[in-house]
PDB file of C-alpha atoms in Angstrom:
ATOM      1  CA  GLU A 125     -57.151 -41.360  98.297  1.00 54.00           C
ATOM      2  CA  ALA A 126     -55.819 -38.961 100.791  1.00 58.00           C
ATOM      3  CA  ASP A 127     -58.091 -38.576 103.647  1.00 91.00           C
ATOM      4  CA  ILE A 128     -58.330 -38.055 107.123  1.00 94.00           C
ATOM      5  CA  TYR A 129     -60.073 -40.962 109.447  1.00 95.00           C
ATOM      6  CA  GLN A 130     -61.502 -41.102 112.812  1.00 97.00           C
ATOM      7  CA  THR A 131     -62.501 -43.807 115.024  1.00 96.00           C
ATOM      8  CA  PRO A 132     -64.963 -44.499 116.647  1.00 96.00           C
ATOM      9  CA  ARG A 133     -67.595 -42.207 115.166  1.00 95.00           C
ATOM     10  CA  TYR A 134     -69.893 -42.693 118.080  1.00 96.00           C
ATOM     11  CA  LEU A 135     -68.927 -43.540 121.686  1.00 97.00           C
ATOM     12  CA  VAL A 136     -71.169 -43.867 124.558  1.00 97.00           C
ATOM     13  CA  ILE A 137     -69.110 -44.922 127.896  1.00 96.00           C
ATOM     14  CA  GLY A 138     -69.691 -44.808 131.444  1.00 96.00           C
ATOM     15  CA  THR A 139     -68.044 -42.446 134.005  1.00 96.00           C
ATOM     16  CA  GLY A 140     -64.531 -43.317 135.083  1.00 96.00           C
ATOM     17  CA  LYS A 141     -63.571 -45.355 132.131  1.00 95.00           C
ATOM     18  CA  LYS A 142     -60.536 -45.075 130.046  1.00 96.00           C
ATOM     19  CA  ILE A 143     -60.999 -44.084 126.407  1.00 96.00           C
ATOM     20  CA  THR A 144     -58.758 -43.431 123.065  1.00 97.00           C
ATOM     21  CA  LEU A 145     -60.103 -41.758 120.125  1.00 97.00           C
ATOM     22  CA  GLU A 146     -58.447 -42.514 116.995  1.00 97.00           C
ATOM     23  CA  CYS A 147     -57.295 -40.154 114.340  1.00 98.00           C
ATOM     24  CA  SER A 148     -55.119 -40.949 111.179  1.00 97.00           C
ATOM     25  CA  GLN A 149     -54.286 -39.393 107.937  1.00 95.00           C
ATOM     26  CA  THR A 150     -52.853 -40.590 104.665  1.00 92.00           C
ATOM     27  CA  MET A 151     -51.794 -37.474 103.537  1.00 90.00           C
ATOM     28  CA  GLY A 152     -48.324 -37.068 104.956  1.00 90.00           C
ATOM     29  CA  HIS A 153     -49.162 -33.871 106.751  1.00 93.00           C
ATOM     30  CA  ASP A 154     -46.817 -32.718 109.510  1.00 93.00           C
ATOM     31  CA  LYS A 155     -48.968 -30.693 111.439  1.00 94.00           C
ATOM     32  CA  MET A 156     -52.089 -32.001 113.268  1.00 96.00           C
ATOM     33  CA  TYR A 157     -54.622 -30.779 115.454  1.00 96.00           C
ATOM     34  CA  TRP A 158     -57.819 -31.892 118.138  1.00 97.00           C
ATOM     35  CA  TYR A 159     -60.750 -29.273 118.488  1.00 96.00           C
ATOM     36  CA  GLN A 160     -63.695 -29.858 120.956  1.00 96.00           C
ATOM     37  CA  GLN A 161     -66.855 -28.776 119.519  1.00 93.00           C
ATOM     38  CA  ASP A 162     -70.162 -28.468 121.607  1.00 91.00           C
ATOM     39  CA  PRO A 163     -73.259 -29.080 119.585  1.00 82.00           C
ATOM     40  CA  GLY A 164     -74.193 -25.574 117.583  1.00 79.00           C
ATOM     41  CA  MET A 165     -71.033 -23.991 119.036  1.00 86.00           C
ATOM     42  CA  GLU A 166     -67.558 -23.048 117.816  1.00 89.00           C
ATOM     43  CA  LEU A 167     -64.284 -25.112 117.434  1.00 93.00           C
ATOM     44  CA  HIS A 168     -61.933 -24.991 120.514  1.00 93.00           C
ATOM     45  CA  LEU A 169     -58.376 -26.004 120.037  1.00 94.00           C
ATOM     46  CA  ILE A 170     -57.379 -28.489 122.448  1.00 95.00           C
ATOM     47  CA  HIS A 171     -53.956 -30.126 121.290  1.00 96.00           C
ATOM     48  CA  TYR A 172     -51.783 -29.944 118.201  1.00 95.00           C
ATOM     49  CA  SER A 173     -48.554 -31.574 116.910  1.00 95.00           C
ATOM     50  CA  TYR A 174     -46.301 -30.107 114.644  1.00 93.00           C
ATOM     51  CA  GLY A 175     -44.560 -33.414 113.937  1.00 93.00           C
ATOM     52  CA  VAL A 176     -43.389 -36.434 115.383  1.00 95.00           C
ATOM     53  CA  ASN A 177     -42.504 -36.598 119.295  1.00 95.00           C
ATOM     54  CA  SER A 178     -44.125 -33.017 119.267  1.00 94.00           C
ATOM     55  CA  THR A 179     -47.241 -32.191 121.226  1.00 95.00           C
ATOM     56  CA  GLU A 180     -48.600 -28.863 122.363  1.00 93.00           C
ATOM     57  CA  LYS A 181     -51.679 -28.046 124.597  1.00 92.00           C
ATOM     58  CA  GLY A 182     -54.242 -25.846 122.488  1.00 90.00           C
ATOM     59  CA  ASP A 183     -56.134 -22.544 123.575  1.00 83.00           C
ATOM     60  CA  LEU A 184     -58.769 -24.697 125.798  1.00 84.00           C
ATOM     61  CA  SER A 185     -57.569 -26.454 128.515  1.00 82.00           C
ATOM     62  CA  SER A 186     -58.408 -29.875 128.608  1.00 85.00           C
ATOM     63  CA  GLU A 187     -57.963 -33.165 130.620  1.00 89.00           C
ATOM     64  CA  SER A 188     -57.030 -35.065 127.790  1.00 93.00           C
ATOM     65  CA  THR A 189     -53.555 -36.253 126.501  1.00 94.00           C
ATOM     66  CA  VAL A 190     -52.274 -36.800 123.127  1.00 96.00           C
ATOM     67  CA  SER A 191     -49.447 -38.517 121.437  1.00 95.00           C
ATOM     68  CA  ARG A 192     -47.481 -38.581 118.057  1.00 96.00           C
ATOM     69  CA  ILE A 193     -45.191 -41.579 117.759  1.00 96.00           C
ATOM     70  CA  ARG A 194     -45.846 -41.700 113.673  1.00 95.00           C
ATOM     71  CA  THR A 195     -46.745 -39.172 111.263  1.00 95.00           C
ATOM     72  CA  GLU A 196     -50.008 -40.321 110.007  1.00 95.00           C
ATOM     73  CA  HIS A 197     -51.250 -41.197 113.768  1.00 97.00           C
ATOM     74  CA  PHE A 198     -52.512 -38.468 116.481  1.00 97.00           C
ATOM     75  CA  PRO A 199     -54.527 -40.335 119.196  1.00 98.00           C
ATOM     76  CA  LEU A 200     -56.387 -38.551 121.860  1.00 97.00           C
ATOM     77  CA  THR A 201     -56.831 -40.366 125.236  1.00 96.00           C
ATOM     78  CA  LEU A 202     -58.957 -39.643 128.576  1.00 94.00           C
ATOM     79  CA  GLU A 203     -57.827 -41.448 131.602  1.00 94.00           C
ATOM     80  CA  SER A 204     -61.127 -41.205 133.168  1.00 95.00           C
ATOM     81  CA  ALA A 205     -64.063 -39.904 131.370  1.00 94.00           C
ATOM     82  CA  ARG A 206     -66.337 -38.049 132.918  1.00 95.00           C
ATOM     83  CA  PRO A 207     -69.984 -36.403 131.830  1.00 96.00           C
ATOM     84  CA  SER A 208     -68.426 -33.012 131.350  1.00 94.00           C
ATOM     85  CA  HIS A 209     -66.197 -34.526 128.344  1.00 95.00           C
ATOM     86  CA  THR A 210     -69.392 -34.860 126.482  1.00 96.00           C
ATOM     87  CA  SER A 211     -68.550 -33.306 123.142  1.00 95.00           C
ATOM     88  CA  GLN A 212     -67.856 -33.624 119.645  1.00 96.00           C
ATOM     89  CA  TYR A 213     -64.046 -34.399 119.005  1.00 97.00           C
ATOM     90  CA  LEU A 214     -62.705 -33.393 115.564  1.00 96.00           C
ATOM     91  CA  CYS A 215     -59.138 -34.090 114.350  1.00 97.00           C
ATOM     92  CA  ALA A 216     -57.679 -32.163 111.421  1.00 96.00           C
ATOM     93  CA  SER A 217     -54.145 -31.975 109.673  1.00 95.00           C
ATOM     94  CA  ARG A 218     -52.389 -29.516 107.632  1.00 93.00           C
ATOM     95  CA  LEU A 219     -49.439 -29.598 105.306  1.00 86.00           C
ATOM     96  CA  ALA A 220     -46.155 -27.766 106.499  1.00 80.00           C
ATOM     97  CA  GLY A 221     -46.370 -24.277 104.858  1.00 79.00           C
ATOM     98  CA  GLY A 222     -49.696 -24.668 103.612  1.00 80.00           C
ATOM     99  CA  ASN A 223     -52.773 -23.081 105.175  1.00 84.00           C
ATOM    100  CA  GLU A 224     -55.802 -25.148 104.876  1.00 89.00           C
ATOM    101  CA  GLN A 225     -56.582 -27.610 107.535  1.00 92.00           C
ATOM    102  CA  PHE A 226     -58.414 -30.750 106.502  1.00 93.00           C
ATOM    103  CA  PHE A 227     -60.725 -32.355 109.073  1.00 94.00           C
ATOM    104  CA  GLY A 228     -61.805 -35.633 110.027  1.00 95.00           C
ATOM    105  CA  PRO A 229     -65.561 -36.361 110.363  1.00 94.00           C
ATOM    106  CA  GLY A 230     -65.699 -36.279 113.974  1.00 95.00           C
ATOM    107  CA  THR A 231     -66.330 -38.379 117.171  1.00 96.00           C
ATOM    108  CA  ARG A 232     -69.232 -37.808 119.176  1.00 96.00           C
ATOM    109  CA  LEU A 233     -68.636 -38.942 122.751  1.00 97.00           C
ATOM    110  CA  THR A 234     -71.293 -39.320 125.596  1.00 97.00           C
ATOM    111  CA  VAL A 235     -70.315 -40.062 129.095  1.00 96.00           C
ATOM    112  CA  LEU A 236     -73.003 -41.349 131.196  1.00 95.00           C
TER     113      LEU A 236
ATOM    114  CA  GLN B 159     -57.371 -10.194 121.139  1.00 53.00           C
ATOM    115  CA  GLN B 160     -57.850 -13.791 120.101  1.00 63.00           C
ATOM    116  CA  GLN B 161     -61.454 -13.843 119.725  1.00 88.00           C
ATOM    117  CA  VAL B 162     -63.270 -13.812 116.196  1.00 95.00           C
ATOM    118  CA  LYS B 163     -66.811 -12.804 116.819  1.00 96.00           C
ATOM    119  CA  GLN B 164     -69.363 -13.883 113.914  1.00 96.00           C
ATOM    120  CA  SER B 165     -72.690 -12.926 113.319  1.00 96.00           C
ATOM    121  CA  PRO B 166     -75.898 -13.675 112.837  1.00 96.00           C
ATOM    122  CA  GLN B 167     -76.023 -17.033 115.069  1.00 95.00           C
ATOM    123  CA  SER B 168     -78.541 -18.034 112.581  1.00 96.00           C
ATOM    124  CA  LEU B 169     -80.147 -17.258 109.084  1.00 97.00           C
ATOM    125  CA  ILE B 170     -83.151 -18.235 106.840  1.00 97.00           C
ATOM    126  CA  VAL B 171     -83.547 -17.164 103.435  1.00 97.00           C
ATOM    127  CA  GLN B 172     -85.372 -18.152 100.155  1.00 97.00           C
ATOM    128  CA  LYS B 173     -83.564 -19.937  97.559  1.00 97.00           C
ATOM    129  CA  GLY B 174     -81.954 -17.383  95.507  1.00 97.00           C
ATOM    130  CA  GLY B 175     -81.657 -15.249  98.069  1.00 97.00           C
ATOM    131  CA  ILE B 176     -78.076 -13.892  99.167  1.00 97.00           C
ATOM    132  CA  PRO B 177     -77.061 -14.863 102.690  1.00 98.00           C
ATOM    133  CA  ILE B 178     -74.527 -12.743 104.354  1.00 98.00           C
ATOM    134  CA  ILE B 179     -72.498 -13.691 107.296  1.00 98.00           C
ATOM    135  CA  ASN B 180     -70.005 -11.296 108.991  1.00 98.00           C
ATOM    136  CA  CYS B 181     -67.030 -11.576 111.194  1.00 98.00           C
ATOM    137  CA  ALA B 182     -64.746  -9.583 113.328  1.00 97.00           C
ATOM    138  CA  TYR B 183     -61.536 -10.056 114.473  1.00 96.00           C
ATOM    139  CA  GLU B 184     -59.069  -7.908 117.231  1.00 93.00           C
ATOM    140  CA  ASN B 185     -55.734  -9.146 116.767  1.00 90.00           C
ATOM    141  CA  THR B 186     -54.007  -7.783 113.544  1.00 89.00           C
ATOM    142  CA  ALA B 187     -51.212 -10.397 113.385  1.00 90.00           C
ATOM    143  CA  PHE B 188     -53.986 -12.818 111.830  1.00 92.00           C
ATOM    144  CA  ASP B 189     -53.436 -12.890 107.796  1.00 92.00           C
ATOM    145  CA  TYR B 190     -55.405 -15.857 106.645  1.00 94.00           C
ATOM    146  CA  PHE B 191     -58.943 -15.782 107.040  1.00 96.00           C
ATOM    147  CA  PRO B 192     -60.926 -18.983 105.946  1.00 96.00           C
ATOM    148  CA  TRP B 193     -64.537 -19.708 105.884  1.00 97.00           C
ATOM    149  CA  TYR B 194     -65.628 -23.477 106.400  1.00 96.00           C
ATOM    150  CA  GLN B 195     -68.816 -25.301 105.985  1.00 96.00           C
ATOM    151  CA  GLN B 196     -69.985 -27.958 107.988  1.00 94.00           C
ATOM    152  CA  PHE B 197     -73.138 -30.415 107.433  1.00 93.00           C
ATOM    153  CA  PRO B 198     -74.673 -32.160 110.486  1.00 89.00           C
ATOM    154  CA  GLY B 199     -72.592 -35.609 111.507  1.00 86.00           C
ATOM    155  CA  LYS B 200     -69.445 -34.207 109.383  1.00 88.00           C
ATOM    156  CA  GLY B 201     -66.438 -32.332 109.882  1.00 91.00           C
ATOM    157  CA  PRO B 202     -65.890 -28.927 108.430  1.00 93.00           C
ATOM    158  CA  ALA B 203     -64.774 -28.323 105.082  1.00 94.00           C
ATOM    159  CA  LEU B 204     -62.933 -25.318 103.631  1.00 94.00           C
ATOM    160  CA  LEU B 205     -65.119 -23.356 101.346  1.00 95.00           C
ATOM    161  CA  ILE B 206     -62.978 -20.108 100.690  1.00 95.00           C
ATOM    162  CA  ALA B 207     -60.279 -18.455 102.243  1.00 95.00           C
ATOM    163  CA  ILE B 208     -58.596 -14.695 101.976  1.00 94.00           C
ATOM    164  CA  ARG B 209     -55.455 -13.176 103.010  1.00 92.00           C
ATOM    165  CA  PRO B 210     -55.618  -9.438 103.756  1.00 90.00           C
ATOM    166  CA  ASP B 211     -53.848  -8.017 100.727  1.00 91.00           C
ATOM    167  CA  VAL B 212     -56.938  -8.259  98.846  1.00 93.00           C
ATOM    168  CA  SER B 213     -60.281  -7.072  99.455  1.00 95.00           C
ATOM    169  CA  GLU B 214     -62.625  -9.570  97.499  1.00 96.00           C
ATOM    170  CA  LYS B 215     -62.257 -12.988  96.609  1.00 96.00           C
ATOM    171  CA  LYS B 216     -64.670 -15.109  94.340  1.00 96.00           C
ATOM    172  CA  GLU B 217     -64.951 -18.701  93.898  1.00 95.00           C
ATOM    173  CA  GLY B 218     -67.871 -20.016  92.494  1.00 96.00           C
ATOM    174  CA  ARG B 219     -71.340 -18.449  94.050  1.00 97.00           C
ATOM    175  CA  PHE B 220     -69.314 -17.924  97.152  1.00 97.00           C
ATOM    176  CA  THR B 221     -67.473 -14.576  97.732  1.00 97.00           C
ATOM    177  CA  ILE B 222     -65.551 -13.407 100.631  1.00 97.00           C
ATOM    178  CA  SER B 223     -65.435  -9.576 101.390  1.00 96.00           C
ATOM    179  CA  PHE B 224     -62.620  -8.292 103.498  1.00 96.00           C
ATOM    180  CA  ASN B 225     -62.209  -4.761 105.258  1.00 95.00           C
ATOM    181  CA  LYS B 226     -58.808  -4.534 106.580  1.00 94.00           C
ATOM    182  CA  SER B 227     -59.052  -1.270 108.438  1.00 94.00           C
ATOM    183  CA  ALA B 228     -62.210  -2.265 109.991  1.00 95.00           C
ATOM    184  CA  LYS B 229     -60.804  -5.882 110.991  1.00 95.00           C
ATOM    185  CA  GLN B 230     -63.813  -7.138 109.537  1.00 97.00           C
ATOM    186  CA  PHE B 231     -64.772  -9.661 106.628  1.00 97.00           C
ATOM    187  CA  SER B 232     -67.827 -11.282 105.147  1.00 98.00           C
ATOM    188  CA  LEU B 233     -69.123 -14.258 103.108  1.00 98.00           C
ATOM    189  CA  HIS B 234     -72.001 -14.084 100.573  1.00 98.00           C
ATOM    190  CA  ILE B 235     -73.831 -16.715  99.025  1.00 98.00           C
ATOM    191  CA  MET B 236     -74.792 -15.808  95.738  1.00 97.00           C
ATOM    192  CA  ASP B 237     -78.255 -17.568  94.156  1.00 97.00           C
ATOM    193  CA  SER B 238     -78.426 -19.654  97.610  1.00 97.00           C
ATOM    194  CA  GLN B 239     -79.715 -23.350  96.928  1.00 97.00           C
ATOM    195  CA  PRO B 240     -81.400 -25.582  99.571  1.00 97.00           C
ATOM    196  CA  GLY B 241     -78.050 -27.634  99.539  1.00 97.00           C
ATOM    197  CA  ASP B 242     -76.333 -24.866 100.635  1.00 97.00           C
ATOM    198  CA  SER B 243     -78.265 -25.356 104.446  1.00 97.00           C
ATOM    199  CA  ALA B 244     -75.133 -26.077 107.030  1.00 96.00           C
ATOM    200  CA  THR B 245     -73.547 -24.233 109.290  1.00 96.00           C
ATOM    201  CA  TYR B 246     -70.820 -21.904 108.414  1.00 97.00           C
ATOM    202  CA  PHE B 247     -67.836 -20.955 110.609  1.00 97.00           C
ATOM    203  CA  CYS B 248     -65.281 -18.157 109.961  1.00 97.00           C
ATOM    204  CA  ALA B 249     -61.840 -18.361 111.109  1.00 96.00           C
ATOM    205  CA  ALA B 250     -58.593 -16.518 111.366  1.00 95.00           C
ATOM    206  CA  GLY B 251     -55.215 -17.773 111.125  1.00 92.00           C
ATOM    207  CA  SER B 252     -51.645 -16.274 111.724  1.00 86.00           C
ATOM    208  CA  ASN B 253     -48.087 -17.861 111.277  1.00 79.00           C
ATOM    209  CA  THR B 254     -48.331 -19.948 114.074  1.00 80.00           C
ATOM    210  CA  GLY B 255     -50.805 -22.122 111.693  1.00 82.00           C
ATOM    211  CA  LYS B 256     -53.379 -22.258 114.721  1.00 88.00           C
ATOM    212  CA  LEU B 257     -56.864 -21.262 113.866  1.00 92.00           C
ATOM    213  CA  ILE B 258     -59.103 -19.616 115.938  1.00 93.00           C
ATOM    214  CA  PHE B 259     -62.860 -19.752 114.844  1.00 94.00           C
ATOM    215  CA  GLY B 260     -66.019 -17.975 115.223  1.00 95.00           C
ATOM    216  CA  GLN B 261     -69.252 -18.990 116.870  1.00 94.00           C
ATOM    217  CA  GLY B 262     -70.750 -20.049 113.769  1.00 95.00           C
ATOM    218  CA  THR B 263     -73.922 -19.366 111.746  1.00 97.00           C
ATOM    219  CA  THR B 264     -76.877 -21.931 111.044  1.00 96.00           C
ATOM    220  CA  LEU B 265     -78.114 -21.012 107.760  1.00 97.00           C
ATOM    221  CA  GLN B 266     -81.542 -22.758 106.079  1.00 98.00           C
ATOM    222  CA  VAL B 267     -82.269 -22.115 102.824  1.00 97.00           C
ATOM    223  CA  LYS B 268     -86.036 -22.462 101.782  1.00 97.00           C
ATOM    224  CA  PRO B 269     -87.107 -24.270  98.691  1.00 94.00           C
TER     225      PRO B 269
END
């Protein structure tokens, strides 16, 4: 079954730790996105990729970085987590030429 | 220019009622207007979407009304059910493929 996966679902870590949030999709989509969503608030685009070796920053500035070495994989990394990074991170993908973005279940990150 | 404004922030209706959620945009380059439904602990899922060349689109109990001149669009949920209780987001997209989301509306449908 084609789907989009995010791990971990929940993460609680201390300040200064390096973390990587994983996102994988089995739909063969070229385009992938990372959004940040605070509780009860709208989604803000922080990174996107139009294909392998393509990454761009989104509309909301973020200290995180992303990579796209394989079509199906789009991990997000925080080199040194801070409490201000506490949020939900949602990954999405879209087929080239299509409009619908398919979302993963999200990773809820808490930095103490 | 890039904002999408959504209202109300929250909404409570009785079962069978017709909640209406409104969105307004500014950028006339937007040409794709989806509505997403999000349950707690889940990612958003596409509910219904419209393009500006039509004024209304229905899918089951969900209807989008679109007013291009006013740059507004709205979601109507007919015969609402407790299972429709969720957060609803409107969004606007252009040929860049990026979406700008509204602030979200938390809907509660009481039995």
